XYZ file of C-alpha atoms in Angstrom:
637
model
C -24.746 -5.470 13.473
C -26.217 -1.975 13.416
C -26.518 -0.692 9.876
C -26.008 2.899 8.823
C -29.677 3.208 7.945
C -30.249 3.108 11.687
C -27.232 5.234 12.509
C -28.051 7.978 10.068
C -31.620 8.055 11.294
C -30.400 8.872 14.791
C -30.285 12.625 15.115
C -27.185 14.319 16.450
C -27.307 14.290 20.213
C -28.068 17.531 21.968
C -25.017 19.743 22.410
C -22.852 18.473 25.223
C -22.684 21.868 26.888
C -18.937 21.744 26.341
C -18.435 18.478 28.270
C -15.394 18.744 30.453
C -12.707 17.570 28.022
C -10.041 17.956 30.668
C -11.923 15.701 33.082
C -12.401 12.988 30.481
C -8.750 13.293 29.471
C -7.756 12.578 33.054
C -10.223 9.707 33.243
C -8.908 8.117 30.046
C -5.284 8.506 31.115
C -6.123 6.945 34.479
C -7.834 3.990 32.755
C -4.822 3.416 30.504
C -2.520 3.455 33.526
C -4.751 1.188 35.649
C -5.325 4.020 38.129
C -8.840 3.002 39.118
C -9.138 5.362 42.066
C -8.537 8.399 39.865
C -10.800 6.965 37.193
C -13.671 6.570 39.657
C -13.208 10.142 40.865
C -13.093 11.584 37.363
C -16.104 9.556 36.213
C -18.216 10.960 39.019
C -17.645 14.425 37.535
C -18.740 13.342 34.047
C -22.274 13.233 32.693
C -24.064 9.901 32.772
C -23.880 8.028 29.448
C -20.922 10.071 28.258
C -20.466 9.626 24.477
C -16.985 8.161 25.031
C -17.929 5.897 27.900
C -17.030 2.863 25.747
C -13.377 3.920 25.812
C -13.297 3.804 29.618
C -15.167 0.512 29.756
C -12.672 -0.913 27.276
C -9.939 -0.657 29.882
C -12.077 -2.246 32.567
C -12.559 -5.186 30.201
C -8.836 -5.250 29.445
C -7.756 -5.452 33.062
C -10.470 -7.978 33.910
C -9.393 -10.565 31.351
C -9.048 -13.522 31.315
C -11.147 -13.931 34.474
C -14.142 -12.016 33.111
C -17.000 -14.247 31.965
C -17.655 -14.187 28.195
C -21.102 -12.735 28.860
C -19.388 -9.492 29.859
C -17.723 -9.344 26.449
C -21.024 -10.005 24.716
C -22.778 -7.348 26.785
C -20.101 -4.802 25.889
C -20.449 -5.656 22.192
C -24.214 -5.237 22.355
C -24.102 -1.977 24.335
C -21.596 -0.295 22.037
C -22.602 -1.947 18.771
C -22.337 1.315 16.810
C -18.601 1.535 17.488
C -15.440 -0.237 16.273
C -14.437 -1.034 19.856
C -16.391 -4.310 20.283
C -14.249 -5.903 17.599
C -11.124 -4.888 19.516
C -12.553 -6.240 22.746
C -13.414 -9.593 21.169
C -9.903 -9.896 19.692
C -8.400 -9.018 23.080
C -10.610 -11.617 24.769
C -9.610 -14.328 22.257
C -5.943 -13.789 23.095
C -6.544 -13.649 26.851
C -8.803 -16.717 26.917
C -6.428 -18.550 24.579
C -3.393 -17.940 26.765
C -5.399 -19.038 29.803
C -6.779 -22.071 27.907
C -10.333 -21.004 28.642
C -11.501 -22.659 25.452
C -15.261 -22.651 26.106
C -15.156 -18.940 26.927
C -13.207 -18.276 23.721
C -15.762 -20.072 21.574
C -18.565 -18.185 23.298
C -17.174 -14.801 22.228
C -15.995 -15.998 18.791
C -18.541 -18.162 17.021
C -16.632 -18.013 13.731
C -12.930 -17.984 12.880
C -11.245 -14.566 13.253
C -9.226 -13.033 10.430
C -5.859 -12.560 12.110
C -3.618 -15.634 11.989
C -2.673 -15.619 15.683
C -6.336 -15.364 16.667
C -7.215 -18.175 14.280
C -4.642 -20.383 15.980
C -6.239 -19.765 19.378
C -9.679 -20.359 17.873
C -8.733 -23.710 16.341
C -7.016 -24.786 19.557
C -10.355 -24.161 21.249
C -12.115 -26.193 18.563
C -9.640 -29.024 19.011
C -10.113 -28.952 22.786
C -13.804 -29.499 22.074
C -12.995 -32.573 19.950
C -13.581 -30.844 16.610
C -11.106 -32.726 14.404
C -11.657 -30.288 11.509
C -9.331 -27.952 13.418
C -6.413 -30.175 12.399
C -7.104 -29.549 8.714
C -7.213 -25.831 9.437
C -3.860 -26.205 11.176
C -2.442 -27.738 8.003
C -3.822 -24.815 5.994
C -2.221 -22.249 8.302
C 1.038 -24.220 8.283
C 1.387 -24.071 4.485
C 2.956 -20.614 4.278
C 6.384 -19.303 3.319
C 6.688 -16.947 6.294
C 7.052 -17.600 9.990
C 3.799 -17.951 11.909
C 2.978 -16.383 15.310
C 4.048 -18.270 18.437
C 0.368 -18.747 19.256
C 0.249 -21.297 16.419
C 2.928 -23.606 17.833
C 0.619 -25.730 20.045
C -1.831 -26.124 17.170
C 0.943 -27.185 14.778
C 2.346 -29.588 17.383
C -1.059 -31.231 17.713
C -1.396 -31.521 13.934
C 2.079 -33.084 13.673
C 1.312 -35.584 16.422
C -1.888 -36.522 14.610
C 0.051 -36.974 11.353
C -1.920 -34.239 9.563
C 1.283 -32.236 9.209
C 3.684 -34.947 8.028
C 7.158 -34.950 6.487
C 5.712 -34.109 3.081
C 3.908 -31.082 4.513
C 7.163 -29.923 6.130
C 8.996 -30.330 2.808
C 6.278 -28.463 0.924
C 6.447 -25.591 3.410
C 10.208 -25.521 2.975
C 9.581 -25.000 -0.734
C 7.200 -22.149 0.046
C 9.865 -20.569 2.257
C 12.346 -21.030 -0.631
C 10.072 -19.120 -3.002
C 9.507 -16.411 -0.375
C 13.271 -15.976 0.069
C 13.013 -16.929 3.753
C 16.275 -18.821 4.233
C 16.111 -18.902 8.043
C 12.717 -20.645 7.930
C 14.124 -23.070 5.342
C 16.923 -24.040 7.724
C 14.509 -24.523 10.625
C 12.243 -26.767 8.546
C 15.233 -28.668 7.186
C 16.137 -29.731 10.724
C 12.652 -31.194 11.119
C 13.303 -33.410 8.083
C 16.397 -35.116 9.534
C 16.082 -38.876 9.227
C 13.072 -38.660 6.907
C 12.675 -39.542 3.246
C 12.860 -35.818 2.498
C 16.162 -35.079 4.267
C 18.296 -35.199 1.111
C 15.741 -33.160 -0.827
C 15.692 -30.584 1.968
C 19.475 -30.323 1.947
C 19.468 -29.864 -1.810
C 16.840 -27.188 -1.581
C 19.167 -25.199 0.682
C 22.010 -25.751 -1.801
C 19.892 -24.586 -4.738
C 19.025 -21.396 -2.879
C 22.716 -20.555 -2.758
C 23.715 -22.120 -6.100
C 20.686 -22.535 -8.353
C 22.899 -23.427 -11.306
C 23.423 -26.815 -9.572
C 19.973 -27.989 -10.628
C 21.493 -30.250 -13.305
C 23.561 -32.110 -10.663
C 20.732 -33.606 -8.601
C 21.706 -36.995 -7.047
C 20.167 -40.286 -8.102
C 18.797 -41.161 -4.686
C 15.937 -38.677 -4.951
C 12.466 -39.733 -6.014
C 11.145 -38.546 -9.359
C 8.701 -36.230 -7.645
C 11.433 -34.694 -5.476
C 13.696 -34.160 -8.489
C 10.875 -32.463 -10.370
C 10.159 -30.133 -7.477
C 13.841 -29.308 -7.009
C 14.276 -28.504 -10.711
C 11.283 -26.178 -10.531
C 12.619 -24.531 -7.374
C 16.158 -24.207 -8.722
C 15.004 -22.624 -11.962
C 12.672 -20.308 -10.031
C 15.667 -19.020 -8.092
C 18.079 -19.044 -11.037
C 15.794 -16.836 -13.096
C 16.183 -14.220 -10.367
C 19.922 -14.552 -9.791
C 21.100 -14.973 -13.411
C 18.321 -14.398 -15.916
C 20.507 -14.956 -18.970
C 21.922 -18.296 -17.814
C 18.461 -19.423 -16.720
C 17.054 -18.582 -20.141
C 19.749 -20.627 -21.862
C 18.964 -23.628 -19.649
C 15.219 -23.178 -20.139
C 15.548 -23.099 -23.917
C 17.452 -26.382 -23.956
C 16.088 -28.231 -20.939
C 12.509 -27.022 -20.477
C 11.216 -30.530 -21.171
C 12.786 -31.614 -17.856
C 9.982 -29.598 -16.230
C 7.255 -32.124 -16.958
C 4.438 -30.299 -15.179
C 2.794 -28.087 -17.809
C 1.497 -25.513 -15.324
C 4.898 -25.247 -13.634
C 6.682 -24.875 -16.986
C 4.257 -22.139 -18.036
C 4.654 -20.335 -14.714
C 8.447 -20.457 -14.908
C 8.353 -19.234 -18.503
C 6.321 -16.262 -17.384
C 8.748 -15.528 -14.563
C 11.626 -15.650 -17.041
C 9.757 -13.316 -19.388
C 9.021 -10.925 -16.515
C 12.628 -10.507 -15.402
C 13.867 -10.393 -18.981
C 11.472 -7.512 -19.573
C 11.805 -5.369 -16.467
C 15.599 -5.733 -16.470
C 15.811 -4.843 -20.136
C 18.066 -7.822 -20.917
C 18.861 -7.479 -24.607
C 20.474 -10.922 -24.798
C 17.104 -12.443 -23.913
C 15.131 -10.179 -26.260
C 14.621 -12.621 -29.138
C 13.373 -15.352 -26.807
C 11.201 -12.866 -24.906
C 9.511 -11.429 -27.972
C 8.807 -14.876 -29.342
C 7.290 -15.887 -25.992
C 5.134 -12.758 -25.848
C 3.785 -13.272 -29.355
C 2.141 -16.498 -28.180
C 0.976 -15.330 -24.736
C -1.768 -12.775 -24.117
C -0.411 -11.609 -20.783
C -1.559 -8.023 -20.262
C 0.913 -7.208 -17.505
C 3.892 -8.487 -19.470
C 2.756 -6.857 -22.715
C 2.448 -3.570 -20.828
C 5.963 -3.969 -19.472
C 7.291 -4.794 -22.935
C 5.610 -1.694 -24.371
C 7.104 0.351 -21.526
C 10.548 -1.079 -22.306
C 10.150 -0.014 -25.940
C 9.247 3.514 -24.785
C 12.327 3.661 -22.550
C 14.491 2.621 -25.498
C 12.584 5.045 -27.755
C 12.088 2.239 -30.231
C 8.893 3.719 -31.612
C 8.071 0.939 -34.067
C 8.288 -1.612 -31.248
C 6.267 0.719 -28.999
C 3.415 0.790 -31.520
C 3.635 -2.963 -32.064
C 3.390 -3.929 -28.397
C 0.722 -1.375 -27.508
C -1.432 -2.750 -30.317
C -1.040 -6.227 -28.814
C -2.814 -5.029 -25.668
C -6.563 -5.600 -25.233
C -8.743 -2.779 -26.556
C -9.752 -1.606 -23.087
C -6.085 -1.243 -22.141
C -5.255 0.626 -25.330
C -8.060 3.066 -24.479
C -6.215 4.210 -21.345
C -4.754 7.723 -21.655
C -1.272 6.383 -20.967
C -1.211 4.038 -23.953
C -3.016 6.443 -26.257
C -0.382 9.017 -25.392
C 2.529 6.682 -26.066
C 1.001 5.279 -29.253
C 0.558 8.853 -30.425
C 4.223 9.565 -29.665
C 5.221 6.414 -31.580
C 3.090 7.235 -34.619
C 4.283 10.828 -34.673
C 7.887 9.580 -34.711
C 7.134 7.216 -37.589
C 5.381 9.821 -39.743
C 1.683 9.086 -39.018
C 1.013 12.567 -37.692
C -2.740 12.761 -38.368
C -3.480 9.519 -36.535
C -1.104 10.594 -33.780
C -3.058 13.815 -33.258
C -6.358 11.947 -33.113
C -4.947 9.719 -30.409
C -3.689 12.727 -28.456
C -7.147 14.260 -28.589
C -8.645 11.054 -27.222
C -5.976 10.807 -24.517
C -6.575 14.406 -23.437
C -10.146 13.600 -22.412
C -8.904 11.948 -19.222
C -7.911 13.397 -15.863
C -4.465 12.044 -15.173
C -0.809 12.677 -15.869
C -0.803 11.379 -19.445
C -4.097 13.081 -20.278
C -2.600 16.373 -19.135
C 0.601 15.671 -21.094
C -1.545 15.103 -24.173
C -3.446 18.335 -23.578
C -0.152 20.228 -23.289
C 1.114 18.809 -26.577
C -2.145 19.910 -28.202
C -2.092 23.296 -26.493
C -5.547 22.628 -25.051
C -6.954 23.133 -21.528
C -7.181 20.236 -19.100
C -10.490 18.474 -18.606
C -11.385 17.945 -14.971
C -14.768 16.149 -15.266
C -15.818 17.574 -11.915
C -19.201 16.473 -10.556
C -20.448 18.749 -7.730
C -22.372 17.025 -4.948
C -26.137 17.391 -4.743
C -27.781 15.878 -1.674
C -30.708 13.532 -2.300
C -31.852 13.345 1.344
C -31.530 15.530 4.418
C -28.457 14.607 6.418
C -28.718 13.894 10.123
C -25.382 13.176 11.741
C -25.157 9.854 13.610
C -23.942 9.454 17.178
C -20.543 8.414 15.934
C -19.950 11.976 14.760
C -20.186 13.206 18.359
C -17.522 10.731 19.352
C -15.313 11.844 16.476
C -15.650 15.489 17.521
C -14.717 14.702 21.122
C -11.863 12.402 20.142
C -10.419 15.135 17.945
C -10.673 17.602 20.834
C -8.747 15.076 22.929
C -6.162 14.769 20.127
C -7.055 11.083 19.821
C -6.914 11.358 16.043
C -6.213 7.672 15.425
C -9.308 6.664 17.373
C -11.340 9.340 15.557
C -10.152 7.999 12.205
C -11.130 4.454 13.161
C -14.590 5.617 14.213
C -14.958 7.326 10.847
C -13.891 4.262 8.903
C -16.289 2.066 10.855
C -19.115 4.489 10.105
C -18.266 4.514 6.398
C -18.050 0.719 6.224
C -21.539 0.473 7.715
C -23.078 3.043 5.393
C -24.479 2.724 1.899
C -23.076 4.835 -0.916
C -25.506 7.733 -0.545
C -24.822 7.900 3.174
C -21.089 7.789 2.519
C -21.439 10.720 0.129
C -23.433 12.663 2.683
C -20.712 11.993 5.240
C -18.026 13.158 2.784
C -19.845 16.451 2.300
C -20.321 16.823 6.044
C -16.624 16.196 6.684
C -15.589 18.798 4.111
C -17.845 21.408 5.703
C -16.279 20.609 9.091
C -12.808 20.894 7.508
C -12.043 17.287 8.393
C -9.914 17.019 5.303
C -8.494 13.516 5.686
C -11.933 12.187 6.593
C -13.479 13.811 3.516
C -10.836 12.194 1.319
C -11.450 8.822 2.994
C -15.190 9.124 2.438
C -14.640 9.966 -1.230
C -12.583 6.779 -1.576
C -15.078 4.556 0.217
C -17.980 5.962 -1.830
C -15.937 5.768 -5.069
C -16.795 9.405 -5.762
C -13.923 9.830 -8.194
C -15.472 12.830 -9.954
C -16.442 14.839 -6.853
C -13.142 16.652 -6.737
C -14.057 18.969 -3.863
C -13.866 15.987 -1.493
C -10.790 14.435 -3.046
C -8.720 17.632 -3.322
C -9.733 20.099 -0.601
C -7.398 23.067 0.023
C -6.279 21.547 3.316
C -4.110 23.676 5.616
C -3.744 26.174 2.790
C -2.740 29.103 4.997
C 0.064 27.092 6.586
C 1.321 25.792 3.240
C 1.311 29.350 1.853
C 3.186 30.672 4.900
C 5.858 27.996 4.661
C 5.972 28.416 0.891
C 6.941 32.070 1.295
C 9.558 31.251 3.927
C 11.124 28.489 1.836
C 10.607 30.025 -1.622
C 8.454 27.030 -2.549
C 5.239 26.669 -4.520
C 2.632 25.914 -1.810
C 0.491 23.925 -4.247
C 3.386 21.534 -4.830
C 3.871 20.986 -1.096
C 0.130 20.531 -0.659
C 0.128 17.953 -3.452
C 2.938 16.049 -1.751
C 0.913 16.003 1.461
C -2.177 14.787 -0.384
C -0.228 11.936 -1.953
C 1.718 11.042 1.171
C -1.002 11.026 3.833
C -4.297 12.147 2.246
C -3.997 15.064 4.719
C -3.987 12.854 7.811
C -1.760 14.587 10.412
C -1.450 11.359 12.414
C -0.509 9.118 9.487
C 2.419 6.815 10.113
C 3.856 4.312 7.656
C 5.225 0.875 8.401
C 8.773 2.226 8.235
C 8.063 5.185 10.527
C 7.371 8.041 8.093
C 5.129 10.414 10.010
C 2.552 13.139 9.636
C 1.095 15.086 6.756
C 4.216 14.998 4.608
C 5.368 11.566 5.860
C 8.765 12.632 7.108
C 11.222 10.012 8.270
C 12.382 10.950 11.788
C 16.059 11.024 10.753
C 15.281 13.321 7.815
C 13.202 15.603 10.020
C 15.994 15.819 12.581
C 18.574 16.652 9.903
C 16.390 19.358 8.361
C 15.683 20.860 11.785
C 19.388 20.814 12.672
C 20.334 22.624 9.458
C 17.664 25.236 10.203
C 18.850 25.635 13.823
C 15.441 24.475 15.016
C 14.459 22.310 17.950
C 15.105 18.601 17.512
C 11.662 17.227 16.606
C 10.176 14.439 18.675
C 7.737 11.853 17.311
C 4.861 13.796 18.866
C 6.050 16.987 17.180
C 5.970 15.309 13.770
C 2.254 14.734 14.271
C 1.776 18.490 14.733
C 0.584 19.824 11.387
C 2.513 23.095 11.651
C 5.800 21.419 12.545
C 5.381 18.766 9.873
C 4.481 21.211 7.122
C 7.374 23.460 8.141
C 9.979 20.694 8.026
C 8.446 18.991 4.989
C 8.355 22.130 2.848
C 11.903 22.991 3.853
C 13.099 19.504 2.877
C 11.255 19.687 -0.446
C 12.811 23.099 -1.112
C 16.264 21.654 -0.372
C 15.691 18.864 -2.873
C 14.589 21.359 -5.513
C 17.761 23.343 -4.940
C 19.841 20.159 -5.133
C 18.242 19.234 -8.456
C 18.402 22.709 -10.001
C 14.688 23.409 -9.651
C 13.591 20.306 -11.541
C 10.472 19.023 -9.787
C 10.477 15.637 -11.525
C 13.890 14.831 -10.056
C 13.074 16.390 -6.675
C 9.817 14.468 -6.325
C 11.479 11.206 -7.283
C 14.108 11.959 -4.629
C 11.449 12.779 -2.023
C 9.844 9.384 -2.582
C 12.823 7.098 -3.207
C 15.759 9.001 -1.708
C 18.161 11.510 -3.322
C 20.939 8.908 -3.567
C 19.066 6.983 -6.265
C 18.629 9.792 -8.789
C 22.167 9.631 -10.190
C 21.605 5.987 -11.077
C 18.373 6.853 -12.882
C 19.998 9.370 -15.220
C 22.100 8.437 -18.231
C 25.804 9.193 -17.902
C 26.298 10.278 -21.520
C 24.514 13.250 -23.046
C 23.935 11.451 -26.332
C 21.770 8.957 -24.394
C 19.751 11.655 -22.644
C 15.977 11.227 -22.912
C 12.951 13.555 -22.986
C 11.052 14.301 -19.783
C 8.102 12.017 -20.488
C 10.395 9.096 -21.340
C 12.437 9.692 -18.188
C 9.330 9.505 -16.000
C 8.346 6.227 -17.681
C 11.887 4.916 -17.147
C 11.926 5.331 -13.344
C 12.646 1.766 -12.168
C 10.380 1.788 -9.114
C 6.707 1.679 -9.994
C 5.831 3.402 -6.715
C 8.109 6.313 -7.590
C 6.865 6.514 -11.198
C 3.304 6.708 -9.926
C 4.333 9.166 -7.220
C 5.920 11.712 -9.576
C 2.935 11.516 -11.920
C 0.402 11.782 -9.102
C 1.945 14.783 -7.338
C 2.252 16.825 -10.537
C -1.311 15.839 -11.504
C -2.644 16.762 -8.053
C -0.966 20.159 -8.312
C -2.786 20.815 -11.581
C -6.076 19.870 -9.924
C -5.465 22.002 -6.827
C -4.644 25.039 -8.939
C -7.585 24.472 -11.258
C -10.010 24.029 -8.373
C -8.772 26.611 -5.879
C -6.630 29.201 -7.654
C -7.558 31.753 -10.275
C -5.265 30.399 -12.963
C -6.021 28.948 -16.407
C -6.408 25.174 -16.629
C -3.585 24.755 -19.080
C 0.221 24.375 -19.227
C 0.519 23.726 -15.486
C 1.863 20.170 -15.504
C 5.534 20.872 -16.228
C 7.596 24.001 -16.640
C 9.277 24.732 -19.968
C 12.614 23.872 -18.380
C 11.339 20.502 -17.174
C 9.587 19.525 -20.393
C 12.268 20.737 -22.806
C 15.300 19.350 -20.958
C 17.068 16.177 -21.987
C 17.536 14.010 -18.920
C 21.098 12.897 -18.162
C 23.661 13.433 -15.404
C 24.745 16.716 -16.953
C 21.488 18.193 -15.619
C 22.997 18.067 -12.132
C 26.117 20.051 -12.997
C-alpha cells in the first residue's frame, strides 16, 4: 500500500485550468444512473487522466460484477492505490462474487478475511468450497454472538451445523449470549432449534428467567448440574437489572450457589455497579463493604460521584482517596476533593488542590480557576513546520469533490490520507486544512495526529460570520452556538448521526421542521439541513428557544439540547430544600453523554473566546446567575 512518504513527496498537480466541474458532474450522475451513453459523451469532453477518474471507473466495476474477472478488481486497486476507493471495490466484489458463488474469484480479490461480518461469511464460504475445514471453526466463532447475524452467514452456519461444529451446546450458549444482550426475539428463535435436544428444558427456563428472574430458585431437578449453574448465573444477571435490591438479598444469602469464582465475581461487580449508579441506599452497606475489598477504578469513581451528588463530603474525600494516584491527579477529582476538604474545614489543603486542578484545560480546571479568581490556562502550542509541505494528489481530489458538493467522499479521502501519513505529515495536513478553511478536516487532522495542545486546529473560528449574524437575529451568544456545533459535528456540514441528526448543529429533522414552522420559514428538506446557512439558522434559533424556556440558564438549555427538554424536569429536585449547587447538578446528570456534553460545550466556549475574541481569559465558564443558583424545579417558574 502506498505510504504517505510517497504521497507527500508528490507535488501538487499543475492547476487544472478550472476543469469543467459541470461536465464531470454530469458524467458522475450518468455513471450512478447507469446511463453509459451520456457518460461516454461527457468523458470525451474531460481531460485525460482526470483526477476523479476513479469515481467513474468505480461505477463501471459496479455494473460489471459479478461477471468481471478478479484481475479487473486487482488492476483497479493497483491503479488507484492512493485512494480509499479500492477498498470499497474489493468489498463490493466480495459480495457480488459471494452471491454468485464465484468462490475462486472471491479468494483472488480477498487473500485475507475482511473485517465486516457479512463479508467474512462470504469469505469463509469460499474457503469451505475450497475444502478448507478451518472455515467451520470460524463459522462457530461468528455464530457465538448475542445479536442477529447477516443473512449472508446462514449458508455458512448451516454447513457448520451439518458438520456438527455448531451443535446443541453451541446453540444453547448463543441463547445465553442473546439473553445477556437483551435480545429476546433471538432467544426464541434459538429455543426452537433446541426442541427435542438435551438443552430444550434449559432453553425454556432461560426464556422464563428473562421474564421472571426471581424464579432462579425454582429450577427443576431434570437439569444437569452445568445447566443449573448457567441458569442461576443468567437469572441473577437479569435480576440485578430488574430488581437490584431483591437480587442483592439473594446474593448475600445464596452466592455460594454460584460455584464458578469468575462468574460470582462478575455478578458481584454488576450488582455493585447498579447499586451505585442507581443510588440505592438500601444496598449501601453491602456496596461499601464490597468496594473496600475491590480496587475497581470505574466503580470507585462512580461511588465518589454518588457521594458528590449527595453532598456527603466526608464520603467524597474517602472514595476519591481510594482511587489510584493517577486518577486522583485528574482535575475533576482534585476539584471535588478540594470541595470536600473545604466543607470539612481543611481550607488550606483545599486551596492547594484547587491550584493544582486549575493547571488543566477542561471544565473542572476552569471551575477551579474561577473559585480561585485566577485566569484560565490554555497550554496552547503553536505549530512550527519542520519540513516544507507539498500537497499530495489526494488534495486535488478533495478540492474537486468539495466543488461538486461531494463532501462525504471528500471527507473519506481526507481520512484515508491521514491514516496513511506519519504524525509530522498529519500535522502538516492539519495546518494546510486550516489555511484552506477546511475546518472539519483540520479538526480531524488534529485528532489523528493527537495534537491536543495545538488549539488553532482544534478550535478554529468556523463559520464565524454566519454564527454572528444568526446570533444577532436570535439574541444568542454566537460563541455558544459555535461551541455546540464544534461538539456536535466538529464543524462537518455533512455530518449525520445514526438516528438522523444532521448538519453542523446535528438537528433532528422533526425538530428542524418544528422550528422552521414556528418561524414561518420553508419546511427544510434533508438536503437543506446539510446547507451550513440553513442549519446554523435553525440550530441557533432552537438553542435560543431552549434558553428562553429555561430562563437563560445555559446548563439546563445545553442538557436539553443534547437529551431533550422533556428530561430536565426529572433531573431537578422537586423541593427547594434539596436544591443543589451548579457544579453538583452537572455531576448529577444521569446520562454520561449529557454530563460530558454540558461540560464540553461550556469549556469550548471559553476556548473560542480566549483564542479568537479580545476578552480576558477569566470568569467565562458560567454566569453569576448560573453559578450562584440552587438547582431545583423552582428555577423553571
